[in-house]
JSON list of C-alpha atoms in Angstrom, two decimals:
[
{"chain": "A", "resi": 1, "resn": "LEU", "atom": "CA", "xyz": [-56.89, 11.36, -68.31]},
{"chain": "A", "resi": 2, "resn": "MET", "atom": "CA", "xyz": [-54.84, 9.31, -70.75]},
{"chain": "A", "resi": 3, "resn": "TYR", "atom": "CA", "xyz": [-55.27, 5.81, -72.14]},
{"chain": "A", "resi": 4, "resn": "GLY", "atom": "CA", "xyz": [-52.68, 4.76, -74.70]},
{"chain": "A", "resi": 5, "resn": "PHE", "atom": "CA", "xyz": [-52.19, 7.74, -77.00]},
{"chain": "A", "resi": 6, "resn": "ARG", "atom": "CA", "xyz": [-55.63, 9.25, -76.44]},
{"chain": "A", "resi": 7, "resn": "SER", "atom": "CA", "xyz": [-57.08, 11.74, -74.00]},
{"chain": "A", "resi": 8, "resn": "GLN", "atom": "CA", "xyz": [-60.36, 10.42, -72.62]},
{"chain": "A", "resi": 9, "resn": "LEU", "atom": "CA", "xyz": [-63.59, 12.39, -72.24]},
{"chain": "A", "resi": 10, "resn": "GLY", "atom": "CA", "xyz": [-61.88, 15.70, -73.01]},
{"chain": "A", "resi": 11, "resn": "ARG", "atom": "CA", "xyz": [-60.47, 15.88, -69.49]},
{"chain": "A", "resi": 12, "resn": "GLU", "atom": "CA", "xyz": [-56.99, 17.02, -70.52]},
{"chain": "A", "resi": 13, "resn": "THR", "atom": "CA", "xyz": [-56.79, 20.80, -70.20]},
{"chain": "A", "resi": 14, "resn": "ALA", "atom": "CA", "xyz": [-53.78, 20.84, -72.53]},
{"chain": "A", "resi": 15, "resn": "PHE", "atom": "CA", "xyz": [-56.20, 20.01, -75.36]},
{"chain": "A", "resi": 16, "resn": "ALA", "atom": "CA", "xyz": [-58.53, 22.93, -74.58]},
{"chain": "A", "resi": 17, "resn": "LYS", "atom": "CA", "xyz": [-56.51, 25.97, -75.59]},
{"chain": "A", "resi": 18, "resn": "HIS", "atom": "CA", "xyz": [-58.32, 27.22, -78.66]},
{"chain": "A", "resi": 19, "resn": "ALA", "atom": "CA", "xyz": [-60.60, 30.24, -78.31]},
{"chain": "A", "resi": 20, "resn": "SER", "atom": "CA", "xyz": [-63.69, 28.05, -78.74]},
{"chain": "A", "resi": 21, "resn": "GLN", "atom": "CA", "xyz": [-62.58, 25.88, -75.79]},
{"chain": "A", "resi": 22, "resn": "VAL", "atom": "CA", "xyz": [-61.68, 28.57, -73.25]},
{"chain": "A", "resi": 23, "resn": "GLU", "atom": "CA", "xyz": [-64.91, 28.11, -71.29]},
{"chain": "A", "resi": 24, "resn": "SER", "atom": "CA", "xyz": [-64.32, 24.36, -71.08]},
{"chain": "A", "resi": 25, "resn": "ARG", "atom": "CA", "xyz": [-60.73, 24.91, -69.96]},
{"chain": "A", "resi": 26, "resn": "LEU", "atom": "CA", "xyz": [-61.80, 27.37, -67.24]},
{"chain": "A", "resi": 27, "resn": "THR", "atom": "CA", "xyz": [-64.30, 24.82, -65.92]},
{"chain": "A", "resi": 28, "resn": "LEU", "atom": "CA", "xyz": [-61.59, 22.15, -65.84]},
{"chain": "A", "resi": 29, "resn": "GLN", "atom": "CA", "xyz": [-59.24, 24.51, -64.02]},
{"chain": "A", "resi": 30, "resn": "GLU", "atom": "CA", "xyz": [-61.88, 25.22, -61.38]},
{"chain": "A", "resi": 31, "resn": "GLU", "atom": "CA", "xyz": [-62.28, 21.48, -60.87]},
{"chain": "A", "resi": 32, "resn": "MET", "atom": "CA", "xyz": [-58.50, 21.08, -60.63]},
{"chain": "A", "resi": 33, "resn": "HIS", "atom": "CA", "xyz": [-58.23, 23.85, -58.05]},
{"chain": "A", "resi": 34, "resn": "ALA", "atom": "CA", "xyz": [-60.94, 22.17, -56.00]},
{"chain": "A", "resi": 35, "resn": "ALA", "atom": "CA", "xyz": [-59.10, 18.82, -56.23]},
{"chain": "A", "resi": 36, "resn": "LEU", "atom": "CA", "xyz": [-55.76, 20.41, -55.22]},
{"chain": "A", "resi": 37, "resn": "ASP", "atom": "CA", "xyz": [-56.89, 21.83, -51.89]},
{"chain": "A", "resi": 38, "resn": "SER", "atom": "CA", "xyz": [-55.24, 24.84, -50.26]},
{"chain": "A", "resi": 39, "resn": "GLU", "atom": "CA", "xyz": [-53.16, 22.68, -47.90]},
{"chain": "A", "resi": 40, "resn": "PHE", "atom": "CA", "xyz": [-51.65, 20.72, -50.78]},
{"chain": "A", "resi": 41, "resn": "LEU", "atom": "CA", "xyz": [-50.99, 23.86, -52.83]},
{"chain": "A", "resi": 42, "resn": "SER", "atom": "CA", "xyz": [-49.33, 25.48, -49.82]},
{"chain": "A", "resi": 43, "resn": "THR", "atom": "CA", "xyz": [-47.11, 22.43, -49.28]},
{"chain": "A", "resi": 44, "resn": "PHE", "atom": "CA", "xyz": [-46.30, 22.21, -52.99]},
{"chain": "A", "resi": 45, "resn": "ARG", "atom": "CA", "xyz": [-45.43, 25.91, -53.13]},
{"chain": "A", "resi": 46, "resn": "SER", "atom": "CA", "xyz": [-43.17, 25.52, -50.09]},
{"chain": "A", "resi": 47, "resn": "ALA", "atom": "CA", "xyz": [-41.39, 22.50, -51.64]},
{"chain": "A", "resi": 48, "resn": "ILE", "atom": "CA", "xyz": [-40.84, 24.31, -54.94]},
{"chain": "A", "resi": 49, "resn": "ALA", "atom": "CA", "xyz": [-39.54, 27.42, -53.17]},
{"chain": "A", "resi": 50, "resn": "SER", "atom": "CA", "xyz": [-37.15, 25.31, -51.08]},
{"chain": "A", "resi": 51, "resn": "ASN", "atom": "CA", "xyz": [-35.88, 23.52, -54.18]},
{"chain": "A", "resi": 52, "resn": "LEU", "atom": "CA", "xyz": [-35.32, 26.80, -56.01]},
{"chain": "A", "resi": 53, "resn": "GLY", "atom": "CA", "xyz": [-33.80, 28.54, -53.01]},
{"chain": "A", "resi": 54, "resn": "VAL", "atom": "CA", "xyz": [-36.33, 31.38, -52.96]},
{"chain": "A", "resi": 55, "resn": "GLN", "atom": "CA", "xyz": [-39.08, 32.69, -50.67]},
{"chain": "A", "resi": 56, "resn": "GLU", "atom": "CA", "xyz": [-42.59, 31.25, -51.03]},
{"chain": "A", "resi": 57, "resn": "GLU", "atom": "CA", "xyz": [-43.84, 34.68, -52.05]},
{"chain": "A", "resi": 58, "resn": "GLU", "atom": "CA", "xyz": [-41.66, 34.38, -55.15]},
{"chain": "A", "resi": 59, "resn": "VAL", "atom": "CA", "xyz": [-43.55, 31.29, -56.37]},
{"chain": "A", "resi": 60, "resn": "ILE", "atom": "CA", "xyz": [-46.80, 32.14, -58.17]},
{"chain": "A", "resi": 61, "resn": "PHE", "atom": "CA", "xyz": [-49.18, 29.49, -59.50]},
{"chain": "A", "resi": 62, "resn": "GLY", "atom": "CA", "xyz": [-51.28, 29.85, -62.62]},
{"chain": "A", "resi": 63, "resn": "GLN", "atom": "CA", "xyz": [-54.53, 31.77, -61.97]},
{"chain": "A", "resi": 64, "resn": "GLU", "atom": "CA", "xyz": [-52.83, 33.72, -59.17]},
{"chain": "A", "resi": 65, "resn": "GLY", "atom": "CA", "xyz": [-51.59, 37.33, -59.20]},
{"chain": "A", "resi": 66, "resn": "PRO", "atom": "CA", "xyz": [-50.92, 38.64, -62.73]},
{"chain": "A", "resi": 67, "resn": "LEU", "atom": "CA", "xyz": [-51.69, 35.21, -64.19]},
{"chain": "A", "resi": 68, "resn": "SER", "atom": "CA", "xyz": [-55.30, 35.31, -62.97]},
{"chain": "A", "resi": 69, "resn": "SER", "atom": "CA", "xyz": [-56.29, 37.38, -65.99]},
{"chain": "A", "resi": 70, "resn": "HIS", "atom": "CA", "xyz": [-55.14, 34.77, -68.50]},
{"chain": "A", "resi": 71, "resn": "PRO", "atom": "CA", "xyz": [-57.46, 31.76, -68.99]},
{"chain": "A", "resi": 72, "resn": "LEU", "atom": "CA", "xyz": [-54.77, 29.60, -70.65]},
{"chain": "A", "resi": 73, "resn": "ILE", "atom": "CA", "xyz": [-52.36, 29.61, -67.71]},
{"chain": "A", "resi": 74, "resn": "GLY", "atom": "CA", "xyz": [-53.65, 27.07, -65.22]},
{"chain": "A", "resi": 75, "resn": "TYR", "atom": "CA", "xyz": [-52.85, 25.53, -61.85]},
{"chain": "A", "resi": 76, "resn": "PRO", "atom": "CA", "xyz": [-50.66, 22.43, -61.50]},
{"chain": "A", "resi": 77, "resn": "ALA", "atom": "CA", "xyz": [-52.56, 19.50, -63.02]},
{"chain": "A", "resi": 78, "resn": "ILE", "atom": "CA", "xyz": [-53.20, 15.91, -62.02]},
{"chain": "A", "resi": 79, "resn": "GLN", "atom": "CA", "xyz": [-52.16, 13.59, -64.83]},
{"chain": "A", "resi": 80, "resn": "VAL", "atom": "CA", "xyz": [-53.90, 10.20, -64.88]},
{"chain": "A", "resi": 81, "resn": "TRP", "atom": "CA", "xyz": [-52.42, 7.41, -66.99]},
{"chain": "A", "resi": 82, "resn": "LEU", "atom": "CA", "xyz": [-54.55, 4.29, -67.25]},
{"chain": "A", "resi": 83, "resn": "PRO", "atom": "CA", "xyz": [-52.65, 1.01, -67.67]},
{"chain": "A", "resi": 84, "resn": "CYS", "atom": "CA", "xyz": [-52.18, 0.07, -71.30]},
{"chain": "A", "resi": 85, "resn": "LEU", "atom": "CA", "xyz": [-50.13, -2.63, -73.01]},
{"chain": "A", "resi": 86, "resn": "ILE", "atom": "CA", "xyz": [-48.52, 0.05, -75.24]},
{"chain": "A", "resi": 87, "resn": "TRP", "atom": "CA", "xyz": [-46.68, 1.62, -72.29]},
{"chain": "A", "resi": 88, "resn": "ARG", "atom": "CA", "xyz": [-45.19, -1.70, -71.25]},
{"chain": "A", "resi": 89, "resn": "PHE", "atom": "CA", "xyz": [-42.90, -1.51, -74.27]},
{"chain": "A", "resi": 90, "resn": "LEU", "atom": "CA", "xyz": [-42.83, 2.08, -75.50]},
{"chain": "A", "resi": 91, "resn": "VAL", "atom": "CA", "xyz": [-40.31, 4.63, -74.22]},
{"chain": "A", "resi": 92, "resn": "ASN", "atom": "CA", "xyz": [-41.41, 8.13, -75.22]},
{"chain": "A", "resi": 93, "resn": "VAL", "atom": "CA", "xyz": [-38.17, 10.12, -74.87]},
{"chain": "A", "resi": 94, "resn": "HIS", "atom": "CA", "xyz": [-38.74, 13.88, -75.01]},
{"chain": "A", "resi": 95, "resn": "LYS", "atom": "CA", "xyz": [-37.91, 17.29, -73.54]},
{"chain": "A", "resi": 96, "resn": "ASP", "atom": "CA", "xyz": [-40.45, 19.53, -71.78]},
{"chain": "A", "resi": 97, "resn": "ILE", "atom": "CA", "xyz": [-39.00, 22.77, -73.15]},
{"chain": "A", "resi": 98, "resn": "TYR", "atom": "CA", "xyz": [-41.76, 22.74, -75.78]},
{"chain": "A", "resi": 99, "resn": "VAL", "atom": "CA", "xyz": [-44.24, 23.45, -72.96]},
{"chain": "A", "resi": 100, "resn": "PHE", "atom": "CA", "xyz": [-42.36, 26.61, -72.00]},
{"chain": "A", "resi": 101, "resn": "LYS", "atom": "CA", "xyz": [-42.23, 27.73, -75.63]},
{"chain": "A", "resi": 102, "resn": "GLU", "atom": "CA", "xyz": [-45.97, 27.18, -75.88]},
{"chain": "A", "resi": 103, "resn": "PHE", "atom": "CA", "xyz": [-46.77, 29.15, -72.72]},
{"chain": "A", "resi": 104, "resn": "ARG", "atom": "CA", "xyz": [-44.12, 31.86, -73.05]},
{"chain": "A", "resi": 105, "resn": "PRO", "atom": "CA", "xyz": [-46.19, 34.37, -75.07]},
{"chain": "A", "resi": 106, "resn": "ALA", "atom": "CA", "xyz": [-49.07, 34.15, -72.59]},
{"chain": "A", "resi": 107, "resn": "LEU", "atom": "CA", "xyz": [-46.75, 34.40, -69.57]},
{"chain": "A", "resi": 108, "resn": "GLU", "atom": "CA", "xyz": [-44.92, 37.43, -70.91]},
{"chain": "A", "resi": 109, "resn": "GLU", "atom": "CA", "xyz": [-48.18, 39.09, -71.90]},
{"chain": "A", "resi": 110, "resn": "ALA", "atom": "CA", "xyz": [-49.66, 38.51, -68.43]},
{"chain": "A", "resi": 111, "resn": "ILE", "atom": "CA", "xyz": [-46.66, 39.82, -66.46]},
{"chain": "A", "resi": 112, "resn": "GLY", "atom": "CA", "xyz": [-45.56, 42.44, -68.97]},
{"chain": "A", "resi": 113, "resn": "GLY", "atom": "CA", "xyz": [-41.96, 41.23, -68.87]},
{"chain": "A", "resi": 114, "resn": "HIS", "atom": "CA", "xyz": [-39.38, 38.67, -69.99]},
{"chain": "A", "resi": 115, "resn": "CYS", "atom": "CA", "xyz": [-39.23, 34.96, -69.10]},
{"chain": "A", "resi": 116, "resn": "ASP", "atom": "CA", "xyz": [-35.87, 33.14, -69.03]},
{"chain": "A", "resi": 117, "resn": "ALA", "atom": "CA", "xyz": [-35.94, 30.01, -71.21]},
{"chain": "A", "resi": 118, "resn": "ASN", "atom": "CA", "xyz": [-32.84, 28.64, -69.46]},
{"chain": "A", "resi": 119, "resn": "SER", "atom": "CA", "xyz": [-34.71, 28.65, -66.13]},
{"chain": "A", "resi": 120, "resn": "ALA", "atom": "CA", "xyz": [-37.58, 26.43, -67.33]},
{"chain": "A", "resi": 121, "resn": "ARG", "atom": "CA", "xyz": [-38.12, 23.39, -65.10]},
{"chain": "A", "resi": 122, "resn": "SER", "atom": "CA", "xyz": [-40.57, 20.54, -64.64]},
{"chain": "A", "resi": 123, "resn": "PHE", "atom": "CA", "xyz": [-42.02, 19.36, -61.31]},
{"chain": "A", "resi": 124, "resn": "LEU", "atom": "CA", "xyz": [-43.69, 15.99, -60.62]},
{"chain": "A", "resi": 125, "resn": "VAL", "atom": "CA", "xyz": [-45.27, 14.57, -57.47]},
{"chain": "A", "resi": 126, "resn": "PRO", "atom": "CA", "xyz": [-46.48, 10.94, -57.72]},
{"chain": "A", "resi": 127, "resn": "LEU", "atom": "CA", "xyz": [-49.73, 10.29, -55.88]},
{"chain": "A", "resi": 128, "resn": "THR", "atom": "CA", "xyz": [-49.57, 6.55, -56.58]},
{"chain": "A", "resi": 129, "resn": "GLU", "atom": "CA", "xyz": [-46.68, 4.17, -57.18]},
{"chain": "A", "resi": 130, "resn": "PRO", "atom": "CA", "xyz": [-47.81, 1.11, -59.14]},
{"chain": "A", "resi": 131, "resn": "PRO", "atom": "CA", "xyz": [-45.08, -1.45, -59.95]},
{"chain": "A", "resi": 132, "resn": "GLY", "atom": "CA", "xyz": [-42.44, 0.02, -62.25]},
{"chain": "A", "resi": 133, "resn": "ALA", "atom": "CA", "xyz": [-43.55, 3.65, -61.82]},
{"chain": "A", "resi": 134, "resn": "GLY", "atom": "CA", "xyz": [-40.61, 5.95, -62.31]},
{"chain": "A", "resi": 135, "resn": "LEU", "atom": "CA", "xyz": [-38.76, 8.43, -64.47]},
{"chain": "A", "resi": 136, "resn": "LEU", "atom": "CA", "xyz": [-36.03, 7.70, -66.99]},
{"chain": "A", "resi": 137, "resn": "TRP", "atom": "CA", "xyz": [-33.59, 10.49, -67.78]},
{"chain": "A", "resi": 138, "resn": "TYR", "atom": "CA", "xyz": [-30.54, 10.70, -69.98]},
{"chain": "A", "resi": 139, "resn": "SER", "atom": "CA", "xyz": [-27.13, 12.35, -69.78]},
{"chain": "A", "resi": 140, "resn": "LYS", "atom": "CA", "xyz": [-24.04, 12.45, -71.97]},
{"chain": "A", "resi": 141, "resn": "THR", "atom": "CA", "xyz": [-20.63, 11.21, -70.78]},
{"chain": "A", "resi": 142, "resn": "ALA", "atom": "CA", "xyz": [-17.34, 13.01, -71.43]},
{"chain": "A", "resi": 143, "resn": "GLU", "atom": "CA", "xyz": [-16.82, 10.54, -74.28]},
{"chain": "A", "resi": 144, "resn": "GLY", "atom": "CA", "xyz": [-20.16, 11.50, -75.84]},
{"chain": "A", "resi": 145, "resn": "ALA", "atom": "CA", "xyz": [-22.00, 8.28, -74.93]},
{"chain": "A", "resi": 146, "resn": "ILE", "atom": "CA", "xyz": [-25.62, 8.49, -73.74]},
{"chain": "A", "resi": 147, "resn": "GLU", "atom": "CA", "xyz": [-26.29, 7.15, -70.26]},
{"chain": "A", "resi": 148, "resn": "GLU", "atom": "CA", "xyz": [-29.75, 6.15, -69.03]},
{"chain": "A", "resi": 149, "resn": "HIS", "atom": "CA", "xyz": [-30.76, 6.71, -65.41]},
{"chain": "A", "resi": 150, "resn": "LEU", "atom": "CA", "xyz": [-33.86, 5.58, -63.53]},
{"chain": "A", "resi": 151, "resn": "ALA", "atom": "CA", "xyz": [-35.55, 7.25, -60.56]},
{"chain": "A", "resi": 152, "resn": "HIS", "atom": "CA", "xyz": [-38.20, 4.99, -59.03]},
{"chain": "A", "resi": 153, "resn": "TYR", "atom": "CA", "xyz": [-41.18, 6.99, -57.86]},
{"chain": "A", "resi": 154, "resn": "VAL", "atom": "CA", "xyz": [-41.91, 7.23, -54.16]},
{"chain": "A", "resi": 155, "resn": "ARG", "atom": "CA", "xyz": [-45.41, 8.49, -53.43]},
{"chain": "A", "resi": 156, "resn": "GLY", "atom": "CA", "xyz": [-45.40, 12.06, -52.18]},
{"chain": "A", "resi": 157, "resn": "ASN", "atom": "CA", "xyz": [-41.81, 12.84, -53.17]},
{"chain": "A", "resi": 158, "resn": "MET", "atom": "CA", "xyz": [-41.17, 15.72, -55.55]},
{"chain": "A", "resi": 159, "resn": "TYR", "atom": "CA", "xyz": [-39.07, 15.21, -58.67]},
{"chain": "A", "resi": 160, "resn": "THR", "atom": "CA", "xyz": [-37.71, 18.15, -60.66]},
{"chain": "A", "resi": 161, "resn": "PHE", "atom": "CA", "xyz": [-35.40, 18.64, -63.60]},
{"chain": "A", "resi": 162, "resn": "PRO", "atom": "CA", "xyz": [-34.53, 21.29, -66.22]},
{"chain": "A", "resi": 163, "resn": "SER", "atom": "CA", "xyz": [-37.03, 21.30, -69.06]},
{"chain": "A", "resi": 164, "resn": "ARG", "atom": "CA", "xyz": [-34.24, 20.66, -71.58]},
{"chain": "A", "resi": 165, "resn": "THR", "atom": "CA", "xyz": [-33.49, 17.28, -69.96]},
{"chain": "A", "resi": 166, "resn": "MET", "atom": "CA", "xyz": [-34.20, 14.25, -72.14]},
{"chain": "A", "resi": 167, "resn": "HIS", "atom": "CA", "xyz": [-36.53, 11.99, -70.16]},
{"chain": "A", "resi": 168, "resn": "ALA", "atom": "CA", "xyz": [-39.37, 9.48, -70.41]},
{"chain": "A", "resi": 169, "resn": "ILE", "atom": "CA", "xyz": [-41.92, 7.69, -68.27]},
{"chain": "A", "resi": 170, "resn": "ASN", "atom": "CA", "xyz": [-40.47, 4.34, -67.26]},
{"chain": "A", "resi": 171, "resn": "PRO", "atom": "CA", "xyz": [-42.37, 1.46, -68.90]},
{"chain": "A", "resi": 172, "resn": "TRP", "atom": "CA", "xyz": [-44.43, -0.36, -66.33]},
{"chain": "A", "resi": 173, "resn": "SER", "atom": "CA", "xyz": [-45.81, -3.85, -66.02]},
{"chain": "A", "resi": 174, "resn": "PHE", "atom": "CA", "xyz": [-49.25, -4.55, -67.43]},
{"chain": "A", "resi": 175, "resn": "SER", "atom": "CA", "xyz": [-51.74, -7.21, -66.46]},
{"chain": "A", "resi": 176, "resn": "ASP", "atom": "CA", "xyz": [-55.47, -7.57, -66.90]},
{"chain": "A", "resi": 177, "resn": "TRP", "atom": "CA", "xyz": [-55.98, -7.91, -63.15]},
{"chain": "A", "resi": 178, "resn": "ASP", "atom": "CA", "xyz": [-53.96, -4.85, -62.11]},
{"chain": "A", "resi": 179, "resn": "LEU", "atom": "CA", "xyz": [-55.66, -1.71, -63.41]},
{"chain": "A", "resi": 180, "resn": "ARG", "atom": "CA", "xyz": [-54.11, 0.78, -61.01]},
{"chain": "A", "resi": 181, "resn": "PRO", "atom": "CA", "xyz": [-53.52, 4.11, -62.80]},
{"chain": "A", "resi": 182, "resn": "ARG", "atom": "CA", "xyz": [-50.52, 6.38, -62.45]},
{"chain": "A", "resi": 183, "resn": "LEU", "atom": "CA", "xyz": [-51.57, 9.59, -60.74]},
{"chain": "A", "resi": 184, "resn": "THR", "atom": "CA", "xyz": [-49.04, 12.41, -60.84]},
{"chain": "A", "resi": 185, "resn": "VAL", "atom": "CA", "xyz": [-49.25, 16.10, -60.02]},
{"chain": "A", "resi": 186, "resn": "GLN", "atom": "CA", "xyz": [-47.51, 17.78, -62.93]},
{"chain": "A", "resi": 187, "resn": "SER", "atom": "CA", "xyz": [-46.44, 21.38, -63.41]},
{"chain": "A", "resi": 188, "resn": "PHE", "atom": "CA", "xyz": [-43.87, 23.51, -65.18]},
{"chain": "A", "resi": 189, "resn": "ALA", "atom": "CA", "xyz": [-42.08, 26.64, -64.00]},
{"chain": "A", "resi": 190, "resn": "ALA", "atom": "CA", "xyz": [-40.01, 29.52, -65.34]},
{"chain": "A", "resi": 191, "resn": "ARG", "atom": "CA", "xyz": [-38.40, 32.60, -63.85]},
{"chain": "A", "resi": 192, "resn": "CYS", "atom": "CA", "xyz": [-39.85, 35.82, -65.22]},
{"chain": "A", "resi": 193, "resn": "GLU", "atom": "CA", "xyz": [-38.60, 39.20, -63.99]},
{"chain": "A", "resi": 194, "resn": "GLY", "atom": "CA", "xyz": [-37.18, 37.63, -60.81]},
{"chain": "A", "resi": 195, "resn": "VAL", "atom": "CA", "xyz": [-40.34, 35.68, -59.90]},
{"chain": "A", "resi": 196, "resn": "TRP", "atom": "CA", "xyz": [-41.04, 31.99, -60.49]},
{"chain": "A", "resi": 197, "resn": "TYR", "atom": "CA", "xyz": [-44.33, 31.26, -62.24]},
{"chain": "A", "resi": 198, "resn": "VAL", "atom": "CA", "xyz": [-45.69, 27.70, -62.04]},
{"chain": "A", "resi": 199, "resn": "TYR", "atom": "CA", "xyz": [-48.20, 26.67, -64.69]},
{"chain": "A", "resi": 200, "resn": "HIS", "atom": "CA", "xyz": [-49.88, 23.93, -66.68]}
]
């Protein structure tokens, strides 16, 4: 749950990775699993497998199979951004590869094998589409110029891109009378020893 630059009420599992916070993180993951019911997870797994061109059995979520023994590798998460004047103007351009680098030691420890950094991907599913909701991403032309692209979110569609892709949340309109949040299912994936592991 994000407002401006701050996580609210300690609800962001990404901020609960220290040893002293493992119990809190596990509780949050149980709540997340309850929120993402089995039908949604099944549909999400099927969509990811289809996108990757693999069988559903080759897509393993955090807290499943060999990942179930590691408390830091969680299910896909629901990210909640509350409207804030800051995000009307700010474009936070970044790459998600840092997430893979952060999780890689735990993933490789859990599966006892190697994870391919070049396979790392991000997956997003918008649950709401307030005005302006979308994803900016950037590419380089043959001449070396940077081009900006915009994908407007459609609720329920899945968006995916390599984790090394420069991207940002599209700034959205802000008004005191429109407090609709952005709700997005967010997860990351990497191929490890021929299997895709999806985590947050």
